[in-house]
Short mmCIF file of C-alpha atoms in Angstrom, two decimals:
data_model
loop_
_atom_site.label_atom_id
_atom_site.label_comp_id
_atom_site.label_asym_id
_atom_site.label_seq_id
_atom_site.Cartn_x
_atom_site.Cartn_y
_atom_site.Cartn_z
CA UNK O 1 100.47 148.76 31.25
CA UNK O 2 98.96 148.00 27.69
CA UNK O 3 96.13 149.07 28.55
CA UNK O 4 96.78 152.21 29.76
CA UNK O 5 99.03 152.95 26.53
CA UNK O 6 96.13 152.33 24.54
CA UNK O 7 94.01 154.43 26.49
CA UNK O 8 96.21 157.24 26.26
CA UNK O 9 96.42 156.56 22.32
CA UNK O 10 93.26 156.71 21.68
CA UNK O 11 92.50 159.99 23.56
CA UNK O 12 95.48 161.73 21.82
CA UNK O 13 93.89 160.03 18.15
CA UNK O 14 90.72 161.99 19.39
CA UNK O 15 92.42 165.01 19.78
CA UNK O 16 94.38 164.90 16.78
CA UNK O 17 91.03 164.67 14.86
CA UNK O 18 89.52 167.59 17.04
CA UNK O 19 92.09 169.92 15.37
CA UNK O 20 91.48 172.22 12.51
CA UNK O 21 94.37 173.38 11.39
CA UNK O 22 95.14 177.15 11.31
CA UNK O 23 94.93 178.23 7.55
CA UNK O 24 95.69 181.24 5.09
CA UNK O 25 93.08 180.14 2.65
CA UNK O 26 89.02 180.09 3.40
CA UNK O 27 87.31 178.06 0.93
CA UNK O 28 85.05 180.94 -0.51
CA UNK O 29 88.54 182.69 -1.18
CA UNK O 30 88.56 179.82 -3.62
CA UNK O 31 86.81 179.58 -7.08
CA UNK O 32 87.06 175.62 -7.63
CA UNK O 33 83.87 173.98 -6.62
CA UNK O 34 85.15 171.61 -4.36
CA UNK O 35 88.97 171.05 -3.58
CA UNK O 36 91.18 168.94 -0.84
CA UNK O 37 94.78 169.30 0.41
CA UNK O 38 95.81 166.19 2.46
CA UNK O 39 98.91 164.75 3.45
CA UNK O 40 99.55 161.97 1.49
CA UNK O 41 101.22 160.16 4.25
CA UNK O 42 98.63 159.38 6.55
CA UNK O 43 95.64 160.91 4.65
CA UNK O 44 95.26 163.36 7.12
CA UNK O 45 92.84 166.46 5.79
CA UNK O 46 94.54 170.07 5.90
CA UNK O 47 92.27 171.89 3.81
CA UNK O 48 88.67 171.07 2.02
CA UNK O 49 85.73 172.64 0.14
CA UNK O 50 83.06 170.79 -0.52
CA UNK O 51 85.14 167.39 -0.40
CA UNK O 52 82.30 165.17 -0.67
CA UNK O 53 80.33 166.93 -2.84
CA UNK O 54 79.81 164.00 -5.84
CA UNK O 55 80.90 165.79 -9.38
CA UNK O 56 82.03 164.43 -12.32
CA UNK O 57 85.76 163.94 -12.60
CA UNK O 58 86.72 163.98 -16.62
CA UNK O 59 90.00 162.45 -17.12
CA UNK O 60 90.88 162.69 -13.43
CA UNK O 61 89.26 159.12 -13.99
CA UNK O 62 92.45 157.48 -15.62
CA UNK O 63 93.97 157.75 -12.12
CA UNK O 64 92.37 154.52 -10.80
CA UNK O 65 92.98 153.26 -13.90
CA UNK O 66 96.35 153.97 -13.76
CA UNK O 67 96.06 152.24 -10.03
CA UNK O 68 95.18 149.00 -11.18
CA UNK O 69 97.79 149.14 -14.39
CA UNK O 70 100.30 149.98 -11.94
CA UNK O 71 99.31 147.14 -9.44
CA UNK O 72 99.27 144.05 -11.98
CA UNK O 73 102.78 145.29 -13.18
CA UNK O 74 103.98 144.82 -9.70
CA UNK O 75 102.72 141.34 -9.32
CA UNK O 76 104.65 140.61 -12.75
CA UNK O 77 101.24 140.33 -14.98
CA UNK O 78 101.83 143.01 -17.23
CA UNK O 79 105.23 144.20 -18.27
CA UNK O 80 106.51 147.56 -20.17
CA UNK O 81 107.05 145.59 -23.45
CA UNK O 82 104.25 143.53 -23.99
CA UNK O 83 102.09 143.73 -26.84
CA UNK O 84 98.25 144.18 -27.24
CA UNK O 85 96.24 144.54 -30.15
CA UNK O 86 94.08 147.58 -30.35
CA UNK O 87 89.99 146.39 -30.45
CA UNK O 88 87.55 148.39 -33.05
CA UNK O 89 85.37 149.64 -29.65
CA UNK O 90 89.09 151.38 -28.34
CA UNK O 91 90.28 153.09 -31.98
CA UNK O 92 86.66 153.96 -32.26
CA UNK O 93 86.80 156.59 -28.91
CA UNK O 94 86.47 160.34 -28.89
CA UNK O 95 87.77 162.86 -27.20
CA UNK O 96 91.24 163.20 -26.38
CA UNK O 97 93.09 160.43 -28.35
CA UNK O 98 96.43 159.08 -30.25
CA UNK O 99 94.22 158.10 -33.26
CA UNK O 100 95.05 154.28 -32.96
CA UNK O 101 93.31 151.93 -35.73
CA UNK O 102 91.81 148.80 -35.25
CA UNK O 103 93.53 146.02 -35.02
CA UNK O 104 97.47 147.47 -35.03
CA UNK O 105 99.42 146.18 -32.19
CA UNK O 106 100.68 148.45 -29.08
CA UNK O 107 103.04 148.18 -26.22
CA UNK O 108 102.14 148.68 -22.46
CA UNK O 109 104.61 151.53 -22.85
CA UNK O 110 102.98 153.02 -25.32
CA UNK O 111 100.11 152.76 -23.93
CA UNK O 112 101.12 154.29 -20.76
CA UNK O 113 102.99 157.24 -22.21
CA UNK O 114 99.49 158.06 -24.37
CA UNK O 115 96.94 157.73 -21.05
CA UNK O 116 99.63 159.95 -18.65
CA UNK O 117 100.39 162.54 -21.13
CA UNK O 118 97.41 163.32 -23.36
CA UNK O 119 95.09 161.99 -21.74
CA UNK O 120 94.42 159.13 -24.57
CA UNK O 121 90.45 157.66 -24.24
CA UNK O 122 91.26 155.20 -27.38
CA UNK O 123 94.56 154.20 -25.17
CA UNK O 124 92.46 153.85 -21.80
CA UNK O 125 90.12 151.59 -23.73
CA UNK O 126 92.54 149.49 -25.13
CA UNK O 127 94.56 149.15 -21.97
CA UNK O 128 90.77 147.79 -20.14
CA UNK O 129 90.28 145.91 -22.43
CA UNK O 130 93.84 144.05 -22.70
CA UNK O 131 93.75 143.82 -18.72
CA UNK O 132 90.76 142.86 -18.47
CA UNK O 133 89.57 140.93 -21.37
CA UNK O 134 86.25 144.10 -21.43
CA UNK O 135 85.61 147.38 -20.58
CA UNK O 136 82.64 146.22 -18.59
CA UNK O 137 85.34 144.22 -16.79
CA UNK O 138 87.79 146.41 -15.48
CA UNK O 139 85.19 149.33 -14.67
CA UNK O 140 84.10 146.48 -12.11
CA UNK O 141 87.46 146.38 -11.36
CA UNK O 142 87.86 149.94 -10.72
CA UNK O 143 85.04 149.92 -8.47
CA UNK O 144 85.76 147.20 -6.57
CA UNK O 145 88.99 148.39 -6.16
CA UNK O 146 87.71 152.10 -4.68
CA UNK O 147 85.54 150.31 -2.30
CA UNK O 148 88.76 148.52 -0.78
CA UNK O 149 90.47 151.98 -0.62
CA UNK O 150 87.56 153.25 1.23
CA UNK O 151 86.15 155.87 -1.93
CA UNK O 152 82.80 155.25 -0.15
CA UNK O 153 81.26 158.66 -2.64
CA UNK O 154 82.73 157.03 -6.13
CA UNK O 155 80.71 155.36 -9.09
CA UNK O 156 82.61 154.98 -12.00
CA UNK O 157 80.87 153.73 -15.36
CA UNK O 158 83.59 154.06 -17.93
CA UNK O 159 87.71 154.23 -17.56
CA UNK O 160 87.81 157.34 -19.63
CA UNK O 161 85.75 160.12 -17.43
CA UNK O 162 83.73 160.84 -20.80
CA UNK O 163 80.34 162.17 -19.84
CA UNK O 164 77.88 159.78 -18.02
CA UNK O 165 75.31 161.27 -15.56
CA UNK O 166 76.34 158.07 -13.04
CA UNK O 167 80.04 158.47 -13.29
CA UNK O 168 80.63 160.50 -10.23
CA UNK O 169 83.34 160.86 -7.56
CA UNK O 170 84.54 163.13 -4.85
CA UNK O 171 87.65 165.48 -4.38
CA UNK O 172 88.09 163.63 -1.08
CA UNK O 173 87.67 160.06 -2.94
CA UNK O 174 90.04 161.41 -5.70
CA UNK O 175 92.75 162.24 -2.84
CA UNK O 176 92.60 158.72 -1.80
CA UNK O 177 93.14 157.24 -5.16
CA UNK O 178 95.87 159.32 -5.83
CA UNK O 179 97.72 158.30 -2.38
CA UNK O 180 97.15 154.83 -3.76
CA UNK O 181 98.83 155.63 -6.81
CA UNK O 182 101.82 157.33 -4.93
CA UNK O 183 102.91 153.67 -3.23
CA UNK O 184 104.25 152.54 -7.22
CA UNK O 185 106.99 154.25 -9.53
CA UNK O 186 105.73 152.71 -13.09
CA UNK O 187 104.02 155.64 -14.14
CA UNK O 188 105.49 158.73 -12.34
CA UNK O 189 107.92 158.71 -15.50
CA UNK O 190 105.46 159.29 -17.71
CA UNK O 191 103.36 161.76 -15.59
CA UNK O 192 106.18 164.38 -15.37
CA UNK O 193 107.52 163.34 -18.75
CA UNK O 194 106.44 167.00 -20.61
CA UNK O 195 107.39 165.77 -24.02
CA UNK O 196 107.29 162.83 -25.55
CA UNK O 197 106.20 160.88 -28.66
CA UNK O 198 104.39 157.62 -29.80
CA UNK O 199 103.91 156.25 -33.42
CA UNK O 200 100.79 154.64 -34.31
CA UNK O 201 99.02 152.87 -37.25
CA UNK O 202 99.31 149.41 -38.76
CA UNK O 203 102.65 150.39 -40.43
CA UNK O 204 103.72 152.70 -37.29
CA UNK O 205 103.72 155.58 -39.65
CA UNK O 206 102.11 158.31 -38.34
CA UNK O 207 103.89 159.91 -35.16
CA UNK O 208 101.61 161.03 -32.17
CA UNK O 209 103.65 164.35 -30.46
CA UNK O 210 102.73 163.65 -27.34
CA UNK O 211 102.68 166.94 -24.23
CA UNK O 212 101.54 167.09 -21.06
CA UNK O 213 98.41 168.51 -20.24
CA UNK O 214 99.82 169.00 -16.69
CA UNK O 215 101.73 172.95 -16.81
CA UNK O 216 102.81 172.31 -13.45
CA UNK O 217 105.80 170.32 -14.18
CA UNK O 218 107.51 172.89 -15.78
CA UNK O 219 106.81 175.08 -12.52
CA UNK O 220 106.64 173.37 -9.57
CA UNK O 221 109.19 172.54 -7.43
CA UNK O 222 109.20 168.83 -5.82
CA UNK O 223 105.65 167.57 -8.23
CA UNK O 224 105.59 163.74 -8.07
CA UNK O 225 102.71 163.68 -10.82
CA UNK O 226 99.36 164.40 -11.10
CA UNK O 227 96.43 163.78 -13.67
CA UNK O 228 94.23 166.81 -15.07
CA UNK O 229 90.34 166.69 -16.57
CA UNK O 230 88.01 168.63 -18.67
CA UNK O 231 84.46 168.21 -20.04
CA UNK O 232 82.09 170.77 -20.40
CA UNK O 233 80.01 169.17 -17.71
CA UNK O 234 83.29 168.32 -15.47
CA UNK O 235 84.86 171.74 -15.92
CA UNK O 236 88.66 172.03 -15.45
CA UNK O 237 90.00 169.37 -12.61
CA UNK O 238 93.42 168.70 -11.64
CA UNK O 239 94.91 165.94 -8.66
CA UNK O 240 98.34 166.59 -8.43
CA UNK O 241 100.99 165.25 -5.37
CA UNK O 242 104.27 167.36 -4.22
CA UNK O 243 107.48 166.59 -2.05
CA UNK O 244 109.37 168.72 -0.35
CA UNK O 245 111.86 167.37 2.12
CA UNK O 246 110.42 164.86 4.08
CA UNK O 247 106.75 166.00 3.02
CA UNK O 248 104.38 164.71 0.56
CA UNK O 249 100.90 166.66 0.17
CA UNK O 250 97.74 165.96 -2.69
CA UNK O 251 96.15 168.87 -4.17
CA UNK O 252 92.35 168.26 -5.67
CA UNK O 253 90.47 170.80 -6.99
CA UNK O 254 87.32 170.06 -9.11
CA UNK O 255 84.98 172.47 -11.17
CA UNK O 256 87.12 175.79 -12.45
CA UNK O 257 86.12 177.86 -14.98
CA UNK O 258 89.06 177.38 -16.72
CA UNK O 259 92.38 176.19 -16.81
CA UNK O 260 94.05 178.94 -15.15
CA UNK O 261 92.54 178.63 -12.04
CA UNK O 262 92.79 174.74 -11.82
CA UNK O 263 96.88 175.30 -12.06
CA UNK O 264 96.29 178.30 -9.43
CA UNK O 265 94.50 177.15 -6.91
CA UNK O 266 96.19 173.88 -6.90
CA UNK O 267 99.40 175.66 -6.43
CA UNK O 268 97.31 177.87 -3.76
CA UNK O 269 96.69 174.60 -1.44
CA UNK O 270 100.22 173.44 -2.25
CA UNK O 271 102.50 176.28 -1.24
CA UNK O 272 99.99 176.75 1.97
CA UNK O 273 100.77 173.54 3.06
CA UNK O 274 104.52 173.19 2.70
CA UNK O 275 104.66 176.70 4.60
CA UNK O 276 102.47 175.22 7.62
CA UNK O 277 103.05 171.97 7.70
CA UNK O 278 105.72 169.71 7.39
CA UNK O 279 106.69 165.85 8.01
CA UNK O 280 109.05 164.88 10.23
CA UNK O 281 110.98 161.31 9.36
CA UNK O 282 112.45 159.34 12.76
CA UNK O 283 113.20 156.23 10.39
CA UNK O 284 112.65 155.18 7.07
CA UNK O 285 110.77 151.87 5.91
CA UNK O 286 113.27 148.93 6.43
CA UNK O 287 115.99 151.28 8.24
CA UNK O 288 118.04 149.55 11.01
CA UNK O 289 116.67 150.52 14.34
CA UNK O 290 118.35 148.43 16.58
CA UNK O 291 119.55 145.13 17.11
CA UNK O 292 118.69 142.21 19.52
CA UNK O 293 120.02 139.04 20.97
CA UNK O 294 118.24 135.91 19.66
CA UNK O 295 118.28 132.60 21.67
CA UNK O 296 118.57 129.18 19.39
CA UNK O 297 119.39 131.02 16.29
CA UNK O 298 121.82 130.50 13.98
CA UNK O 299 123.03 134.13 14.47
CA UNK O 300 123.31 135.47 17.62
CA UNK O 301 121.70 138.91 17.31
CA UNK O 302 119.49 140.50 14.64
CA UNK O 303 118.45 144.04 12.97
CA UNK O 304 115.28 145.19 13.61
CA UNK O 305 113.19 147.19 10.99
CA UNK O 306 109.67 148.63 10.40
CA UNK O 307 107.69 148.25 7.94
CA UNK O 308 106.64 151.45 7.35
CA UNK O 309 107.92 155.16 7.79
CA UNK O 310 108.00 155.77 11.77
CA UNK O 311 107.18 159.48 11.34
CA UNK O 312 105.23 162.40 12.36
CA UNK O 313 103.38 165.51 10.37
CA UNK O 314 102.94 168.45 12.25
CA UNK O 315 103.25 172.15 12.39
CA UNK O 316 106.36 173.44 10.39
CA UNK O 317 107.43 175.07 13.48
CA UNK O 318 108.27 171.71 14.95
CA UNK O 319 111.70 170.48 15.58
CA UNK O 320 112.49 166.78 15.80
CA UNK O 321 114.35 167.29 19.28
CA UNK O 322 110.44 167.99 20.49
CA UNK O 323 109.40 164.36 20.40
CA UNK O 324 110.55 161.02 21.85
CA UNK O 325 110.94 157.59 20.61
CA UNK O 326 111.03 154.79 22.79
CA UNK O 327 111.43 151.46 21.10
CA UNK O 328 109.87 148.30 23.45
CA UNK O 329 111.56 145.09 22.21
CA UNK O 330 110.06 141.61 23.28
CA UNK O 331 112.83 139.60 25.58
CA UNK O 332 114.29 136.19 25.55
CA UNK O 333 113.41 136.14 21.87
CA UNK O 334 114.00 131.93 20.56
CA UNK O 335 114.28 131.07 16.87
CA UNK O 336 113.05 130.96 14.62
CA UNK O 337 111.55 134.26 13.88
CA UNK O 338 109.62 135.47 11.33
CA UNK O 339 110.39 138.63 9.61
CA UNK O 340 106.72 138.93 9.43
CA UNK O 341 105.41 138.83 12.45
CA UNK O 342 106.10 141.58 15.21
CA UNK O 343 108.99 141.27 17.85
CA UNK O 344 108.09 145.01 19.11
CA UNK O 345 106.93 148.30 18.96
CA UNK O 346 108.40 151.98 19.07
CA UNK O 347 106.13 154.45 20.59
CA UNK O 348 106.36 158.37 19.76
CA UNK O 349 105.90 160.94 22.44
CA UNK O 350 105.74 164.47 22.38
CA UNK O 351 105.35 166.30 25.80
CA UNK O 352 104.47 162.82 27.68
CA UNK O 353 101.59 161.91 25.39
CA UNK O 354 102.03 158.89 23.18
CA UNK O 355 101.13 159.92 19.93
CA UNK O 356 101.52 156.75 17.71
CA UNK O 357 102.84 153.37 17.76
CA UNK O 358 104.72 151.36 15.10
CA UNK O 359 105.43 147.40 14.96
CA UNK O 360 108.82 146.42 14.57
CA UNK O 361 110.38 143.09 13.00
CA UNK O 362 113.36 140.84 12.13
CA UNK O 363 114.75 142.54 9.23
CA UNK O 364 114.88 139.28 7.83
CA UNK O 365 113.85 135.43 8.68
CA UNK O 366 116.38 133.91 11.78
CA UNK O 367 116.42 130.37 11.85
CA UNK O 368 117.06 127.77 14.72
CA UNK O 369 120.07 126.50 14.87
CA UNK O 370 120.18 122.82 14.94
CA UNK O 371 120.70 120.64 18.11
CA UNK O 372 123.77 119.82 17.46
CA UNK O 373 125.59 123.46 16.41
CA UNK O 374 123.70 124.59 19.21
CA UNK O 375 125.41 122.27 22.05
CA UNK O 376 128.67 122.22 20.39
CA UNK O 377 128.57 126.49 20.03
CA UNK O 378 127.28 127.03 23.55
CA UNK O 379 128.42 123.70 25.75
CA UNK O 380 131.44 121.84 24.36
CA UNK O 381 133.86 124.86 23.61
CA UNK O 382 133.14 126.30 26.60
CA UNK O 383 133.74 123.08 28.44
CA UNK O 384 137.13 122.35 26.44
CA UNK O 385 138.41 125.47 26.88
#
């Protein structure tokens, strides 16, 4: 019986990949030299123009950047209020900057605020080097960290996207680091923050107005954040992520002329999506599915949970009555269990094809109950009464 589930699993996973969706927009309709609309979900590609074509990204850069900030603040390395103390190489940046000076001290926040909003080089710098002691360092770090996420086209040389003929990436690759960056909240203020200011200097005397180079949060409905670029050699960029509903799409487009059609054809992909596409949510991460006995344990049943969003993203014209979840749950489960290992699975069908399966576990860790408990719940009473 496994076997033939994963047999029909992997023929409809073929098919799924066959399709190209039907779509309003051809991509010499668009004036960006490459873009990418994916869902940000599953990565699954609904649009792209020269996707892997390697370009220069400008500032779209910071976004990795902003990966690995975001990641050490979730292990507790780096918090909002800690201090760093700005290095000669980082006040010493061009480009887009906050003006720091050598040697003043900075908070994360601060920091954060400067690299989200405008775009700060000197504040990308001094963020590097305060993670990662160089900015030799954490550009290893950086592309380390894009070979884990599978940015196979990427080469970064500097965290700032200044001009390097080596510093190349893809709209595609971009996509994928800004899913990555969708899985954390410690930035998302600042990204669709459209005002905001930071003081700077030795004596924190000089205040840096701070706005968003990002126009779409003013007039977007449902943007999560995004990052924009520009060099003369990059041209206008943009990566920017939407909800609506249930549905989460990434926008890339790489190489406009000039800023108007960056915002445009980003909203272009956007709204095309949302009208032919949509996300459909059966449960949400760590929702109770359903419960189970559980022999030995100290409790006698437990919730079960999955670990990640059992859901599907299909045409708009779907309905959720369309598809079928059947949930599988292992019997004559013993304690203990582990909340982290699978007790079952619930398998999605639409039209008697499986179309995905999801691993379900304890929502939390059951213990055994001891020997004793055990006789005395299950034996004794029952005997006395």
């Amino acid at each position: 019986m496994k076997k033939r589930i994963a047999i029909f699993f992997l023929m409809a996973l073929i098919l799924n990949l066959m399709i190209v969706p039907v779509y309003g927009i051809e991509p010499e309709s668009l004036q960006s030299k490459a873009a990418i609309l994916i869902n940000a979900d599953d990565g699954k590609i609904l649009f792209e123009k020269n996707a892997h074509d390697k370009m220069q990204p400008a500032s779209i850069t910071k976004i990795m950047l902003l990966v690995l900030i975001s990641e050490k603040m979730d292990n507790g390395e780096i918090t909002l209020d800690q201090e760093l103390t700005v290095s000669e190489n980082a006040a010493g940046m061009g480009g887009s900057q906050i003006y720091l000076e050598a040697n003043e001290t900075q908070t994360v926040e601060s920091m954060l605020k400067a690299i989200s909003m405008r775009s700060a080089n000197d504040a990308s710098v001094a963020m590097a080097e305060f993670m990662y002691g160089s900015v030799e360092s954490c550009v290893k770090a950086m592309n380390d960290r894009a070979k884990e996420l599978g940015m196979n086209d990427t080469n970064f040389v500097n965290v700032t996207g200044l001009p390097e003929p080596e510093h190349l990436t893809t709209a595609n690759d971009i996509a994928i680091m800004s899913k990555e960056l969708l899985k954390y909240n410690y930035v998302n203020q600042y990204l669709l923050t459209w005002m905001d200011s930071v003081y700077v200097g030795k004596e924190k005397d000089s205040e840096q107005v701070l706005v968003n180079t990002n126009r779409l949060i003013n007039n977007y409905e449902g943007l999560l954040g995004g990052k924009t670029g520009y060099t003369t050699e990059a041209k206008y960029c943009l990566s920017a992520a939407a909800k609506r509903n249930d549905t989460t799409l990434i926008a890339v487009v790489l190489g406009c002329d000039n800023t108007k059609v960056r915002f445009n054809e980003t909203t272009k992909l956007l709204n095309e999506g949302f009208a032919n596409f949509k996300n459909i949510l059966f449960h949400e991460k760590g929702q109770l599915i359903t419960t189970s006995p559980v022999y030995c344990g100290k409790e006698e049943a437990f919730n079960i949970v999955s670990k990640e969003n059992i859901n599907y993203f299909t045409e708009s014209n779907c309905k959720a009555e369309d598809f079928n979840l059947e949930y599988v749950i292992d019997e004559k489960l013993k304690a203990p269990l582990n909340q982290d290992v699978a007790i079952g699975k619930a398998m999605l069908y639409k039209d008697g094809q499986l179309l995905g399966e999801y691993e379900l576990y304890p929502e939390k860790n059951i213990e055994k109950e001891g020997l004793f408990k055990f006789y005395h719940k299950n034996f004794l009473k029952n005997y006395i009464k």
